[in-house]
Short mmCIF file of C-alpha atoms in Angstrom, two decimals:
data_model
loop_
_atom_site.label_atom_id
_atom_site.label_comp_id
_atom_site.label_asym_id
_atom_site.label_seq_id
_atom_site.Cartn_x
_atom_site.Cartn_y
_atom_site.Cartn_z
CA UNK E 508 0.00 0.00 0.00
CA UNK E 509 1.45 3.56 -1.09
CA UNK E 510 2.06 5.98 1.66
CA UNK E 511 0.57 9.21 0.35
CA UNK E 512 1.60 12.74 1.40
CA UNK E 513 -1.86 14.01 2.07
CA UNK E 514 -3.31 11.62 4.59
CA UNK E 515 -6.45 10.29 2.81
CA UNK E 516 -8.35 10.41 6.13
CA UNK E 517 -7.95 13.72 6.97
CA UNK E 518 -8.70 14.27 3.65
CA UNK E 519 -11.83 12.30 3.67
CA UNK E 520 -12.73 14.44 6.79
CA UNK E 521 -12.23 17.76 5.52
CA UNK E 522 -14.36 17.32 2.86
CA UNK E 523 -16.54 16.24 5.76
CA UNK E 524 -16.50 18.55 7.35
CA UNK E 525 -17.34 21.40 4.24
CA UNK E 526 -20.33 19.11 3.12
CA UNK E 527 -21.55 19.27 6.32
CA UNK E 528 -20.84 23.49 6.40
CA UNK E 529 -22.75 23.60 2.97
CA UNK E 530 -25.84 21.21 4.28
CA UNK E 531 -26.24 23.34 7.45
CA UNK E 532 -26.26 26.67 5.25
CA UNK E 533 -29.17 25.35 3.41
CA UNK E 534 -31.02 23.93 6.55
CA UNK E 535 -30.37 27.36 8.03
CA UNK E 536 -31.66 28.80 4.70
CA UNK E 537 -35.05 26.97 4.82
CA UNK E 538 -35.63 27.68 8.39
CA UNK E 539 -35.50 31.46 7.19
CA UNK E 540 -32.21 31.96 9.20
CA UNK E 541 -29.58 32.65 6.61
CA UNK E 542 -29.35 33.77 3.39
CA UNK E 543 -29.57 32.04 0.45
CA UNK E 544 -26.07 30.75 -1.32
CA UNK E 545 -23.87 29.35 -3.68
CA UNK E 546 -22.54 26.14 -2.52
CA UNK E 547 -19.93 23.65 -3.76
CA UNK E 548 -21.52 20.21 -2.72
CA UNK E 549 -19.61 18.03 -4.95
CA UNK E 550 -16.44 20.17 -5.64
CA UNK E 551 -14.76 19.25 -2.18
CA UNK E 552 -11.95 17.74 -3.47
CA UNK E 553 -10.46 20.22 -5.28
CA UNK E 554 -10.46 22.65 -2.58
CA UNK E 555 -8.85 19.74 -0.24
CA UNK E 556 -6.22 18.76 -2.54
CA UNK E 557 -5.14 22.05 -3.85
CA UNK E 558 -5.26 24.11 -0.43
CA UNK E 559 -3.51 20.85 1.34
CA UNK E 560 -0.60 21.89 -1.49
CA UNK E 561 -0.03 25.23 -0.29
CA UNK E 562 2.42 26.72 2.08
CA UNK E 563 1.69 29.54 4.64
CA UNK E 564 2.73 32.23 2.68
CA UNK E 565 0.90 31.74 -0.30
CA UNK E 566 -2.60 33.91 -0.96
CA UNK E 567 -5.72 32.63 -2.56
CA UNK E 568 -8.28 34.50 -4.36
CA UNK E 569 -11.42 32.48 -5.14
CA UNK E 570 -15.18 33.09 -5.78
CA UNK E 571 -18.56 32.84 -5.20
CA UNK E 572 -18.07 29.29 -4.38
CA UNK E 573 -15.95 29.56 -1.36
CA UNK E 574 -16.82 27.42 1.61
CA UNK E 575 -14.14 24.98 0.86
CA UNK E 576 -11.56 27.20 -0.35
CA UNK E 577 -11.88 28.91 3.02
CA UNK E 578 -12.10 25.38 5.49
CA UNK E 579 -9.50 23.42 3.60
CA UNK E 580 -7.37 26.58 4.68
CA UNK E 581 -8.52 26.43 8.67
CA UNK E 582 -11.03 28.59 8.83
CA UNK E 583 -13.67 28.53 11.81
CA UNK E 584 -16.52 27.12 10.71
CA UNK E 585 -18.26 29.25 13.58
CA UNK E 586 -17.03 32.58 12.40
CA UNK E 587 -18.07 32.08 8.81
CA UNK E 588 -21.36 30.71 10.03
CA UNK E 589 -21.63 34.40 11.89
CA UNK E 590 -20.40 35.93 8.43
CA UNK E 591 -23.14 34.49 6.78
CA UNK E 592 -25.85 35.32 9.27
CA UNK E 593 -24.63 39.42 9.59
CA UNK E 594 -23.06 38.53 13.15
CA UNK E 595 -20.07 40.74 14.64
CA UNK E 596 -17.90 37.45 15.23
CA UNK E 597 -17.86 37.15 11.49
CA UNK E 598 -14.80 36.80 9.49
CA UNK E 599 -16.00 40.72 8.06
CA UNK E 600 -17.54 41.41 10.88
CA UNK E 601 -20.91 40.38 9.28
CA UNK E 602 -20.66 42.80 6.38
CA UNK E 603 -19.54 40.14 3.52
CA UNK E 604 -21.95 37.58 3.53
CA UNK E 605 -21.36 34.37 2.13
CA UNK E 606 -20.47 35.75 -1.45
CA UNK E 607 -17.46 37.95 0.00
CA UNK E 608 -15.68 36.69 2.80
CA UNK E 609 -11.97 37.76 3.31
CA UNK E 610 -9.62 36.08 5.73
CA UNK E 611 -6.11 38.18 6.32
CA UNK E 612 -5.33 35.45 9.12
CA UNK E 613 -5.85 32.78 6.53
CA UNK E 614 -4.27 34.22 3.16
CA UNK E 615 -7.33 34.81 2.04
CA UNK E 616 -7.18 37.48 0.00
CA UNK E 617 -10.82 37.99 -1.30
CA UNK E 618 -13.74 36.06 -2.54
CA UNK E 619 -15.28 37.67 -5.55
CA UNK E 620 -18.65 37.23 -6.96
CA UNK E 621 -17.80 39.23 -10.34
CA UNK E 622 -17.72 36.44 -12.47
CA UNK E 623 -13.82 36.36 -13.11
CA UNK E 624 -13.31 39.04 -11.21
CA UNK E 625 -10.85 37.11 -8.64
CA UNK E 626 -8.38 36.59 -12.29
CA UNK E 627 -8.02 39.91 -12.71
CA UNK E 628 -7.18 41.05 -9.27
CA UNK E 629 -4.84 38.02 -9.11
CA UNK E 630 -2.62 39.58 -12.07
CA UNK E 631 -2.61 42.53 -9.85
CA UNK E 632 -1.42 40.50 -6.38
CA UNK E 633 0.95 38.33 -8.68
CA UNK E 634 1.91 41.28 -9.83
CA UNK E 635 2.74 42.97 -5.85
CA UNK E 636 4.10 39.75 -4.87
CA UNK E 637 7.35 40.13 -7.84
CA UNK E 638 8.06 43.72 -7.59
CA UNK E 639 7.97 43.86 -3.78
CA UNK E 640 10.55 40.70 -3.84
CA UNK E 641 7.79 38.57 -1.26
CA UNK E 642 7.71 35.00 -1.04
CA UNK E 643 4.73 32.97 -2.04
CA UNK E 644 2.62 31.93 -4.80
CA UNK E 645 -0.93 33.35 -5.78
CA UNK E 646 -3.54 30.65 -5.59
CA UNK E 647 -6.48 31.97 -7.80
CA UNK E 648 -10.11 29.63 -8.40
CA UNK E 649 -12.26 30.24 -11.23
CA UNK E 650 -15.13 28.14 -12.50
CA UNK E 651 -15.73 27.66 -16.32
CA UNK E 652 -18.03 30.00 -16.36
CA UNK E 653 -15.25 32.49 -15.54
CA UNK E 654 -12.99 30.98 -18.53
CA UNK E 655 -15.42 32.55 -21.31
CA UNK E 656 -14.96 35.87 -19.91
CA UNK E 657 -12.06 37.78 -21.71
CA UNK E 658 -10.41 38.52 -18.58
CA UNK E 659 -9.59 35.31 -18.62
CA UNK E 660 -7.09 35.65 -21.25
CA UNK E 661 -5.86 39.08 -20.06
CA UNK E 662 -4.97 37.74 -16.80
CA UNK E 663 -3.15 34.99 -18.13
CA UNK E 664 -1.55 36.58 -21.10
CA UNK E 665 0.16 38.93 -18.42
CA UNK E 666 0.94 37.08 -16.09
CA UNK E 667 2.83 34.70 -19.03
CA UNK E 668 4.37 37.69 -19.94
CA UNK E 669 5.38 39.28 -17.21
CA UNK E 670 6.46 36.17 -15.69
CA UNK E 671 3.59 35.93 -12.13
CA UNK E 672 3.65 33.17 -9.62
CA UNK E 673 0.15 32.36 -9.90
CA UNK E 674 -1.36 28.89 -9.79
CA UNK E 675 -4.65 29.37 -11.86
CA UNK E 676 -7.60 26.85 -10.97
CA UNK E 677 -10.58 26.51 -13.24
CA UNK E 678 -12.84 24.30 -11.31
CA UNK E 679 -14.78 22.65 -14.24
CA UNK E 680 -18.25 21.84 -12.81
CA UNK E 681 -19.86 21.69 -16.12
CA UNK E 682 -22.47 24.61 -14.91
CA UNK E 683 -22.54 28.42 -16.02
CA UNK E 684 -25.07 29.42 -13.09
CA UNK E 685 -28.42 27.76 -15.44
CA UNK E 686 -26.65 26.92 -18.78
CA UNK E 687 -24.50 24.05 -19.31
CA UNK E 688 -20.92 24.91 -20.37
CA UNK E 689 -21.41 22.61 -23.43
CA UNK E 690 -23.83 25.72 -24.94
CA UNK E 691 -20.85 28.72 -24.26
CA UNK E 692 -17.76 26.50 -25.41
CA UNK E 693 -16.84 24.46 -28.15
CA UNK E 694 -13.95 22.78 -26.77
CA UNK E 695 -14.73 20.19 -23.54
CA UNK E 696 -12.09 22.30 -21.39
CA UNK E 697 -10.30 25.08 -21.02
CA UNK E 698 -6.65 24.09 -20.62
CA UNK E 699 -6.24 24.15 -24.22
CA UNK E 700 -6.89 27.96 -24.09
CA UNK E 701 -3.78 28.52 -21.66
CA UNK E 702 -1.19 26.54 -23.63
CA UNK E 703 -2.08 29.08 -26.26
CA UNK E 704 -1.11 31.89 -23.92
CA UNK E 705 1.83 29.88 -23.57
CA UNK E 706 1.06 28.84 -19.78
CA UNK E 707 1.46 25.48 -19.11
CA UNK E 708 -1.42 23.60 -17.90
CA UNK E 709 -2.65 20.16 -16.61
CA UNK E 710 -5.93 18.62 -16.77
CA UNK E 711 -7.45 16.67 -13.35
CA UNK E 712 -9.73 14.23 -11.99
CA UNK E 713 -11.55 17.30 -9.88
CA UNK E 714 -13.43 14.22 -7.90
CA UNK E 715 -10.20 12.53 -6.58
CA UNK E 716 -8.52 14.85 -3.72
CA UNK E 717 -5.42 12.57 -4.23
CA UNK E 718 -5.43 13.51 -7.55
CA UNK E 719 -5.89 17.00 -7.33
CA UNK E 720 -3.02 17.38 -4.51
CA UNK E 721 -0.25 15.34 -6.53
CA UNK E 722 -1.15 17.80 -9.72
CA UNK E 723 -1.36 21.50 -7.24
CA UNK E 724 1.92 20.00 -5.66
CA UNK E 725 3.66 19.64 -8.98
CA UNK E 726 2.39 22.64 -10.49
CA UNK E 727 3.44 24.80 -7.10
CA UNK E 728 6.66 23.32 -7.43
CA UNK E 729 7.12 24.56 -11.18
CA UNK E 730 5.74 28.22 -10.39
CA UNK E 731 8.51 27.89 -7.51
CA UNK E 732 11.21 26.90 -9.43
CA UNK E 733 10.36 29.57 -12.93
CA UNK E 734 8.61 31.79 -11.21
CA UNK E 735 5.77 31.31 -14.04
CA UNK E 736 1.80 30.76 -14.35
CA UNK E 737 0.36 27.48 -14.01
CA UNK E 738 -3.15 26.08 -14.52
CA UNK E 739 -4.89 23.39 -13.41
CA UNK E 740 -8.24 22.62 -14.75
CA UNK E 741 -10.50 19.90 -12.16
CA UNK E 742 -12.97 18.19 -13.99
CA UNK E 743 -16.10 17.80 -11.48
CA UNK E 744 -19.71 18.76 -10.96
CA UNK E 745 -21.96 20.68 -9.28
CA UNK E 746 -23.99 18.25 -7.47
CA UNK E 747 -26.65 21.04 -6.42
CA UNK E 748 -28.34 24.23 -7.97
CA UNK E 749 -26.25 27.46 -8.32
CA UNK E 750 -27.95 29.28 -6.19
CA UNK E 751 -30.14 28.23 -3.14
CA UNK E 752 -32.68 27.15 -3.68
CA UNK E 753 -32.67 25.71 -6.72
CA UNK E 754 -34.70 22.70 -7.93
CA UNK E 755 -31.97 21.85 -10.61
CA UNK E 756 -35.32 21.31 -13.39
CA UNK E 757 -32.91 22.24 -16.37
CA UNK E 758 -30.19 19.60 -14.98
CA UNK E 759 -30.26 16.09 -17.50
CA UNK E 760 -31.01 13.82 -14.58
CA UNK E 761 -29.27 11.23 -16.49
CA UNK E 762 -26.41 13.40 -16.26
CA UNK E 763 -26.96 14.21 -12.39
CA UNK E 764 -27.30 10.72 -11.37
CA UNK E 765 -24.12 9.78 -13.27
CA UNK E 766 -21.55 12.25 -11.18
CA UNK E 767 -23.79 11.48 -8.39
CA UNK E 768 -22.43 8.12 -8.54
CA UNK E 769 -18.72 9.63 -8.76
CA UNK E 770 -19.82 11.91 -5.35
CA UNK E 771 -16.04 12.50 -4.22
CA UNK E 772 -16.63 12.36 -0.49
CA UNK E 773 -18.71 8.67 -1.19
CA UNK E 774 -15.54 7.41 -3.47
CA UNK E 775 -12.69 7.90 -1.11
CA UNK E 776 -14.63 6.69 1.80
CA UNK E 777 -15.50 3.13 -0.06
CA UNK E 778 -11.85 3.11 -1.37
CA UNK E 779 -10.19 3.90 2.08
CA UNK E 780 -13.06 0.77 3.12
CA UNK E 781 -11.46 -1.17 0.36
CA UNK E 782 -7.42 -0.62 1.39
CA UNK E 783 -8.59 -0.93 5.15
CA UNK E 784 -7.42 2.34 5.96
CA UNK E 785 -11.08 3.04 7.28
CA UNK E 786 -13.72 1.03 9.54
CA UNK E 787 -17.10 1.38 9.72
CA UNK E 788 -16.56 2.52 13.32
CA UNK E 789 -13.60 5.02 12.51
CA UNK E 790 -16.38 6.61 9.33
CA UNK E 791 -19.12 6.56 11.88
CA UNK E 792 -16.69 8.69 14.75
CA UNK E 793 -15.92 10.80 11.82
CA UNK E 794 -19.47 11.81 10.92
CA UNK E 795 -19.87 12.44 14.75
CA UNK E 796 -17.03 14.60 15.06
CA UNK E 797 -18.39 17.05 12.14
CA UNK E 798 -21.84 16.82 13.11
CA UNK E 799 -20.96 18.35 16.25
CA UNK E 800 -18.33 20.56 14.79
CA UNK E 801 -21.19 22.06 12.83
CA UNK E 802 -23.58 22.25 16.17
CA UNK E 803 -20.82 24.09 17.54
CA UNK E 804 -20.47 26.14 14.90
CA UNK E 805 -24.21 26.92 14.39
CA UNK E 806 -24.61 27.77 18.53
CA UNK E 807 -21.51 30.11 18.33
CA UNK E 808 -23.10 31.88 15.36
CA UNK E 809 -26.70 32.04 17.17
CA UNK E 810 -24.70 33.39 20.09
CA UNK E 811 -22.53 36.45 17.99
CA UNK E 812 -24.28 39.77 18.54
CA UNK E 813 -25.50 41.73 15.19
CA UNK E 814 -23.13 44.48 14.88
CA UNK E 815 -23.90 48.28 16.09
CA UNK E 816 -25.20 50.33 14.07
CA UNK E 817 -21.69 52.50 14.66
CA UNK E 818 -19.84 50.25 12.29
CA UNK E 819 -22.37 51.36 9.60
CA UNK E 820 -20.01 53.48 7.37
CA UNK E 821 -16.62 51.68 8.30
CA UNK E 822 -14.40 49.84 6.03
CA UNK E 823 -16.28 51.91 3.29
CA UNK E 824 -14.15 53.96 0.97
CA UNK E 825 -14.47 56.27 -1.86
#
């Protein structure tokens, strides 16, 4: 049995544990106490795998799908809970949302809900990172959606050119918010689009969190050693609607039920089951542990104060 550098257990959990965050933000939803969102069921393992790649100096940019961006990197699931609900313990101090969280602490640079408008700002934080000499990569996610907006190939034109340590990471979940990607692009991915902005590129199982750290790990390694762009491209799917709720009726349920079947959190559990790296008991201690990570989380966010009505015009600028 192979030894792998990201334990596949604390993998498995993770992506626990930001299932579990996304199910209890649409529970809260339909009780009328949060929000409605933009979750990521079914793209956990690119978050897990890439993130798990990463060193502590690195920043990531990502967008409107951020829950797992932000957990795989440590963040509280209590505080974004509070985020979410407009509470002062928030990440933002309540003022983001779930669509904009920030996390200085964490690297997190932004989360953007421009579609593509993380790529562009990444040029520009690539861009800080190489004139003011700092160490670190930029991390930047971006759905497919994202890739048929032209920023797409400004921000990777320059940052060919001008030589920026950015990791670039389309997460391919087949979904445009309600149009399939197969009705915006010709091709079946977009990798083939940053070889032609002479970036180098790689093309992943997005469902396999093995997978996706072996490929981020390489790829880091390259923008570490040439100090050039990289892009990985995870081919997954978007298991729910894009926005909740959604009742998914323009989804091909043929199509639904087939990556349903491929569910990345359900595939390295059974093959963890298979090697013996995982008992029943061990999986059923591990849903325990995030069910009450999330009841933690959900009580400390009940019990965060709204902020005062002083903070109104802070952090605002003209």
């Amino acid at each position: 049995m192979t030894i792998h550098p990201l334990d596949p257990v604390q993998a498995l959990e993770r992506m626990m544990l930001i299932r579990a965050y996304e199910e209890t933000l649409i529970d809260l939803h339909g009780r009328g106490r949060a929000a409605g969102t933009c979750t990521s069921v079914g793209q956990e393992a690119p978050a897990v795998g890439v993130v798990s790649a990463l060193a502590a100096d690195d920043l990531i940019l990502t967008n409107h799908r951020s829950a797992g961006h932000l957990l795989a990197r440590g963040a509280d699931p209590g505080r974004m809970l509070a985020e979410v609900m407009g509470k002062r313990d928030g990440y933002c101090g309540g003022k983001s949302g779930s669509l904009h969280i920030s996390a200085k602490d964490l690297g997190v640079v932004l989360t953007s809900t421009i579609v593509g408008g993380e790529l562009a700002l990444a040029t520009g934080v690539g861009l800080s990172r190489r004139m003011l000499d700092k160490p670190g990569i930029v991390a930047c996610f971006f759905g497919d959606g994202a890739a048929t907006e032209g920023r797409f190939q400004e921000s990777l034109n320059l940052a060919a050119v001008w030589k920026l340590p950015i990791l670039y990471v389309c997460e391919n979940n087949q979904w445009q918010a309600f149009v399939h990607r197969r009705e915006t692009m010709l091709a079946d991915g977009v990798a083939g689009q940053a070889a032609a902005l002479g970036v180098e590129s790689a093309v992943v199982d997005g469902n396999d969190p093995l997978a996706m750290y072996d490929a981020a790990s390489a790829a880091v390694d390259a923008i570490r050693r040439t100090g050039k762009p990289f892009l990985l491209e995870a081919m997954t799917y978007r298991l729910r609607g894009h926005f909740e709720p959604d009742d998914q009726g323009y989804v091909d349920k043929a199509e639904l039920a087939r990556w349903r079947d491929r569910d990345p959190i359900l595939g390295l559990r059974a093959r963890l089951e298979r090697e013996g790296r995982l008992t029943a008991e061990a999986g059923a201690a591990m849903e325990a542990r995030v069910r009450a990570a999330m009841e933690a989380a959900t009580a400390f966010a009940d019990a965060s104060p709204y902020p005062g009505v002083e903070v109104l015009t802070t952090d605002v600028y003209a």
